[in-house]
Amino acid sequence: MVTLYVAGRKVDWADAGRVLADRAAFAERIELRDESGQVVNRLRSEFVAFDDDPDWVKAITPEAIERAKQEPGFTFEEVKKRLGWR
């Protein structure tokens, strides 16, 4: 069995999602150890956090959303027909 360690502390797998969801965890050493405590793998974080939305998201204005909502749309059945799924 492999055990997760973050900053030298054992992390139960049930808590791993919560612990790794914290950005601070990626600044620490993350290791996988076997039953004897021997390190079998060290993980290096390549976590990239976006503090800002990408430009294409910023370009979607409330006015653009309202315009799109006013345009005619297609039902799922119409889309399938247009794509030749029927």
mmCIF file of C-alpha atoms in Angstrom:
data_model
loop_
_atom_site.group_PDB
_atom_site.id
_atom_site.type_symbol
_atom_site.label_atom_id
_atom_site.label_comp_id
_atom_site.label_asym_id
_atom_site.label_seq_id
_atom_site.Cartn_x
_atom_site.Cartn_y
_atom_site.Cartn_z
ATOM 1 C CA MET A 1 0.000 0.000 0.000
ATOM 2 C CA VAL A 2 1.176 3.515 -0.767
ATOM 3 C CA THR A 3 0.707 6.411 1.653
ATOM 4 C CA LEU A 4 0.601 10.112 0.840
ATOM 5 C CA TYR A 5 2.794 12.533 2.793
ATOM 6 C CA VAL A 6 2.610 16.315 2.507
ATOM 7 C CA ALA A 7 5.327 18.363 4.230
ATOM 8 C CA GLY A 8 6.449 15.212 6.029
ATOM 9 C CA ARG A 9 3.021 14.516 7.530
ATOM 10 C CA LYS A 10 0.943 11.471 6.658
ATOM 11 C CA VAL A 11 -2.317 12.289 4.889
ATOM 12 C CA ASP A 12 -5.175 9.793 4.882
ATOM 13 C CA TRP A 13 -6.482 9.133 1.395
ATOM 14 C CA ALA A 14 -9.938 10.189 2.580
ATOM 15 C CA ASP A 15 -8.491 13.660 3.292
ATOM 16 C CA ALA A 16 -6.229 13.873 0.245
ATOM 17 C CA GLY A 17 -8.704 15.824 -1.878
ATOM 18 C CA ARG A 18 -9.198 18.443 0.804
ATOM 19 C CA VAL A 19 -5.480 18.750 1.555
ATOM 20 C CA LEU A 20 -4.432 18.960 -2.100
ATOM 21 C CA ALA A 21 -7.179 21.466 -2.894
ATOM 22 C CA ASP A 22 -5.251 23.966 -0.763
ATOM 23 C CA ARG A 23 -2.717 25.754 -2.977
ATOM 24 C CA ALA A 24 -0.279 25.924 -0.076
ATOM 25 C CA ALA A 25 0.143 22.134 -0.216
ATOM 26 C CA PHE A 26 1.890 22.459 -3.567
ATOM 27 C CA ALA A 27 4.610 24.598 -2.023
ATOM 28 C CA GLU A 28 5.463 21.648 0.242
ATOM 29 C CA ARG A 29 7.193 18.357 -0.503
ATOM 30 C CA ILE A 30 4.654 15.757 -1.598
ATOM 31 C CA GLU A 31 5.746 12.131 -1.370
ATOM 32 C CA LEU A 32 4.365 8.645 -1.819
ATOM 33 C CA ARG A 33 5.797 6.102 0.639
ATOM 34 C CA ASP A 34 5.451 2.339 0.941
ATOM 35 C CA GLU A 35 4.545 0.368 4.095
ATOM 36 C CA SER A 36 8.076 0.638 5.469
ATOM 37 C CA GLY A 37 8.106 4.424 5.105
ATOM 38 C CA GLN A 38 10.509 4.325 2.159
ATOM 39 C CA VAL A 39 9.888 7.069 -0.407
ATOM 40 C CA VAL A 40 8.753 5.519 -3.695
ATOM 41 C CA ASN A 41 8.006 8.787 -5.472
ATOM 42 C CA ARG A 42 8.329 12.521 -4.931
ATOM 43 C CA LEU A 43 5.848 14.707 -6.734
ATOM 44 C CA ARG A 44 6.887 18.016 -8.205
ATOM 45 C CA SER A 45 4.123 20.502 -8.572
ATOM 46 C CA GLU A 46 3.490 22.177 -11.882
ATOM 47 C CA PHE A 47 0.339 23.718 -10.523
ATOM 48 C CA VAL A 48 -0.552 26.927 -12.321
ATOM 49 C CA ALA A 49 -3.178 29.103 -10.752
ATOM 50 C CA PHE A 50 -5.078 31.676 -12.729
ATOM 51 C CA ASP A 51 -5.775 34.712 -10.608
ATOM 52 C CA ASP A 52 -7.544 36.300 -13.542
ATOM 53 C CA ASP A 53 -9.917 35.036 -16.176
ATOM 54 C CA PRO A 54 -8.421 34.515 -19.641
ATOM 55 C CA ASP A 55 -9.020 37.261 -22.218
ATOM 56 C CA TRP A 56 -11.690 35.272 -24.038
ATOM 57 C CA VAL A 57 -13.751 35.091 -20.828
ATOM 58 C CA LYS A 58 -13.333 38.816 -20.171
ATOM 59 C CA ALA A 59 -14.580 39.511 -23.694
ATOM 60 C CA ILE A 60 -17.983 37.987 -22.883
ATOM 61 C CA THR A 61 -19.950 40.994 -21.733
ATOM 62 C CA PRO A 62 -23.437 40.940 -20.214
ATOM 63 C CA GLU A 63 -24.636 42.669 -23.392
ATOM 64 C CA ALA A 64 -23.154 39.890 -25.561
ATOM 65 C CA ILE A 65 -24.908 37.291 -23.422
ATOM 66 C CA GLU A 66 -28.245 39.094 -23.801
ATOM 67 C CA ARG A 67 -27.780 39.354 -27.597
ATOM 68 C CA ALA A 68 -27.034 35.624 -27.806
ATOM 69 C CA LYS A 69 -30.118 34.816 -25.753
ATOM 70 C CA GLN A 70 -32.281 36.753 -28.224
ATOM 71 C CA GLU A 71 -30.997 34.842 -31.257
ATOM 72 C CA PRO A 72 -32.957 31.850 -32.454
ATOM 73 C CA GLY A 73 -31.639 28.516 -31.324
ATOM 74 C CA PHE A 74 -32.150 24.873 -32.185
ATOM 75 C CA THR A 75 -33.617 22.007 -30.236
ATOM 76 C CA PHE A 76 -31.473 18.943 -29.662
ATOM 77 C CA GLU A 77 -33.589 17.051 -32.176
ATOM 78 C CA GLU A 78 -32.954 19.766 -34.803
ATOM 79 C CA VAL A 79 -29.202 19.654 -34.155
ATOM 80 C CA LYS A 80 -29.139 15.860 -34.534
ATOM 81 C CA LYS A 81 -31.025 16.155 -37.824
ATOM 82 C CA ARG A 82 -28.658 18.847 -39.147
ATOM 83 C CA LEU A 83 -25.654 16.702 -38.222
ATOM 84 C CA GLY A 84 -27.128 13.687 -39.966
ATOM 85 C CA TRP A 85 -27.503 11.650 -36.792
ATOM 86 C CA ARG A 86 -30.955 10.496 -37.882
#
